[in-house]
Amino acid sequence: MPLLEIKDLHTYFYTDAGKVKAVNGVSFSLERGKVLGIVGESGSGKSVTAYSIMQILEGNGEIVSGSIKLDGQELVGAGEEVMKKVRGNRISMIFQDPMTSLNPTYTIGKQLMEAIMLHTNRSKKEAYDRAVEMLRLVNVNEPLKRMKQYPFELSGGMRQRVMIAMALACEPDILIADEPTTALDVTIQAQILELMKSLQEELGMVIILITHDLGVVAQMCDEVIVMYAGSICEQGTVDEIFYNPCHEYTKGLLRSIPTTSDVEKLMPIPGTPIDLLNMPKGCPFAPRCENAMKICIKQPAETIKINDNHTAACWMNVKKGIDEGKIVFDNDMEGGDLQ
Amino acid sequence: MSKNSVKPLVEVENLKKHFDINTGFLSTKPLKAVDDVSFSINKGETLGLVGESGCGKTTVGRTLLHLYKPTGGRIWYDGREIRTKEDISYLRRKASMVFQDPYSSLNPRMTVSDIIGEPLDVQKKYTNKNERRDRILELMNYVGLNSEHASRYAHEFSGGQRQRIGIARALAVDPELLVCDEPVSALDVSIQAQVINMFVELQEKLGLTYLFIAHDILVVRHISDSIAVMYLGKMVELSDADEIYNRPLHPYSKSLLSAVPIPDPKTARERKRIVLSGDIPSPLNAPSGCPFRTRCPYATEECATSMPQFEEVSKGHYVACHRVNEIN
Ligand SMILES: Nc1ncnc2c1ncn2[C@@H]1O[C@H](COP(=O)(O)OP(=O)(O)O)[C@@H](O)[C@H]1O
Ligand SMILES: Nc1ncnc2c1ncn2[C@@H]1O[C@H](COP(=O)(O)OP(=O)(O)O)[C@@H](O)[C@H]1O
Ligand code: SF4
Ligand SMILES: [Mg+2]
Ligand SMILES: [Mg+2]
């Protein structure tokens, strides 16, 4: 049984301008011991997917349909009591801005100890020792001094470590990290990424790493999900995604970043970003896709298995399959659709 | 391509910008945001400026254009030293700036045409209304905006398009030099690539010279002819872009480059990273001697007592490190 299994998740927000379909049929499952990356540009639904798992959506949003199972237990509709236990003990989340989880008016020590006492039945003294131990675990120097300091007295990198310590205080099975290093400088980012990787190996937890940085994905992840406009375009092992991309959006993304090799010109994805209030009927990427066929505009693409380690939802794969004789021509399809 | 014949458009020698920071009642302390920085940029080329936040990149850009009054040092533009008021207004006619945040640097209540037209008005770059309008449309065309956009407001545009508007505005004064301060940092990668390509095309078309500030080293390497690395207000290394990328000599540049996440899983797995310990010190309490010594794996006693000189170690490759020869 997978540790976490998400099926056909739909999360919408209700606004004055209309219904925002932020997450639109997301499915994936997660095995123990892995780092899963979720990439995609801003507004693609990465954070909302995470908030849906935690059920910490803002008031105007709701999970409209779908299933989220943790160790086989259904969480959608399970109620706040169940979710409180899940959030405290099984799944933790860290954010881009550590101050969203840290209270500026309490010392680091008080906050850490509270988190520990809330989720375990440790005494105050034991919680203190555990808090110091946690700070050591996340490589915070002078932990005894830090215990007495307030968040504003720490550097950005140090705060992020403290937040990781808080998130790990309850020894979660899953750590969701939402752009944890985006606000940090590269040398500090390198420290935090190294820390997360070593903690993951040491504690055997699963990390869901949300980022827009393909470099961070390449460095950290075993598996990758690529999102666009609330849907999963493509999913696979990190090598499959980088060396055998099978969705036009992923291909475009990889062509538009500067790499280490000497390419004279970047090849940007044309067009403007997604407008979730005006979603196309077919593939969400079709309006920006240079290879879009008639069918792409008419109908969302089926998710197709590329191989055991890779799936993608792009009509190009159907076309390729038919051309190679691996897929039989569908009755509903008209002759000119794949042009 | 021989670059020997190319003349520097901008030369900067020992540039300093210190801010007075209040440290208590009637007491101040100088914050050395930029300290003794020297470099030059050849006409038609791009110097990339990298380093972590707070190291002084923006201050270098602003002081170079005399948007901040230099605390010390000398600046030449096209051979003319910039000293007097007249020199400064000459410089302002030759150079302009593109900012990081397309959201806050444009007035949302102005139309695109007014945003781009404003510098034209200030510098009286036209003789009649038609000329003004034609020039605005020409500038919009340069940056890939179409003429229907002219009467729309800045807030109606996405980040990438706002950055295009900002660039068109910067180009209005017909500059030869653009100081670009993190112009693509706020954009998503697919849009970022569009804007980067635009910078490259504009340079080819208009013969522009860029000081290109960014913290994304892969972007800087892509666009730059040479790269300068800063740390705590000092320039620690300056060289040809490929040279510095492939063979960084300063311990800080080495760790900075090794820390850049490379979007290639195989390279990422094989690469050896130099992970520095500790945080960047506050510029108000900068270490004695070499600014990097508190985090440098090679630091010796000498590094704490004397400031290493910024010296040419091979042709066109400048480094400020006491131990550069031993450790490379
Ligand atoms: N409370 C909300 N009300 C309305 N729309 C929202 C709300 N929260 C998120 N959204 C929208 O949902 C979409 C997905 O957002 P998000 O998951 O935060 O994107 P990402 O993390 O990939 O950048 C965005 O278009 C965003 O504007
Ligand atoms: N106007 C100012 N007044 C006081 N300090 C400033 C001012 N501008 C910048 N600084 C300080 O100077 C240092 C360099 O800043 P900056 O040039 O903005 O760095 P960067 O652009 O590399 O992030 C920082 O410590 C910053 O806080
Ligand atoms: S001068 Fe000393 S401390 Fe500074 S970089 Fe060189 S070896 Fe390191
Ligand atoms: Mg997000
Ligand atoms: Mg800056």
Short mmCIF file of C-alpha atoms in Angstrom, two decimals, chain B residues 58 60 101 112 116 129 162 305:
data_model
loop_
_atom_site.label_atom_id
_atom_site.label_comp_id
_atom_site.label_asym_id
_atom_site.label_seq_id
_atom_site.Cartn_x
_atom_site.Cartn_y
_atom_site.Cartn_z
CA THR B 58 22.47 47.39 -6.49
CA VAL B 60 27.34 49.56 -7.43
CA ASP B 101 10.36 44.53 -9.82
CA VAL B 112 1.92 52.42 -21.22
CA ILE B 116 7.39 55.32 -21.94
CA LYS B 129 3.11 65.33 -30.76
CA ARG B 162 5.56 44.88 -17.40
CA THR B 305 45.16 41.03 9.50
#
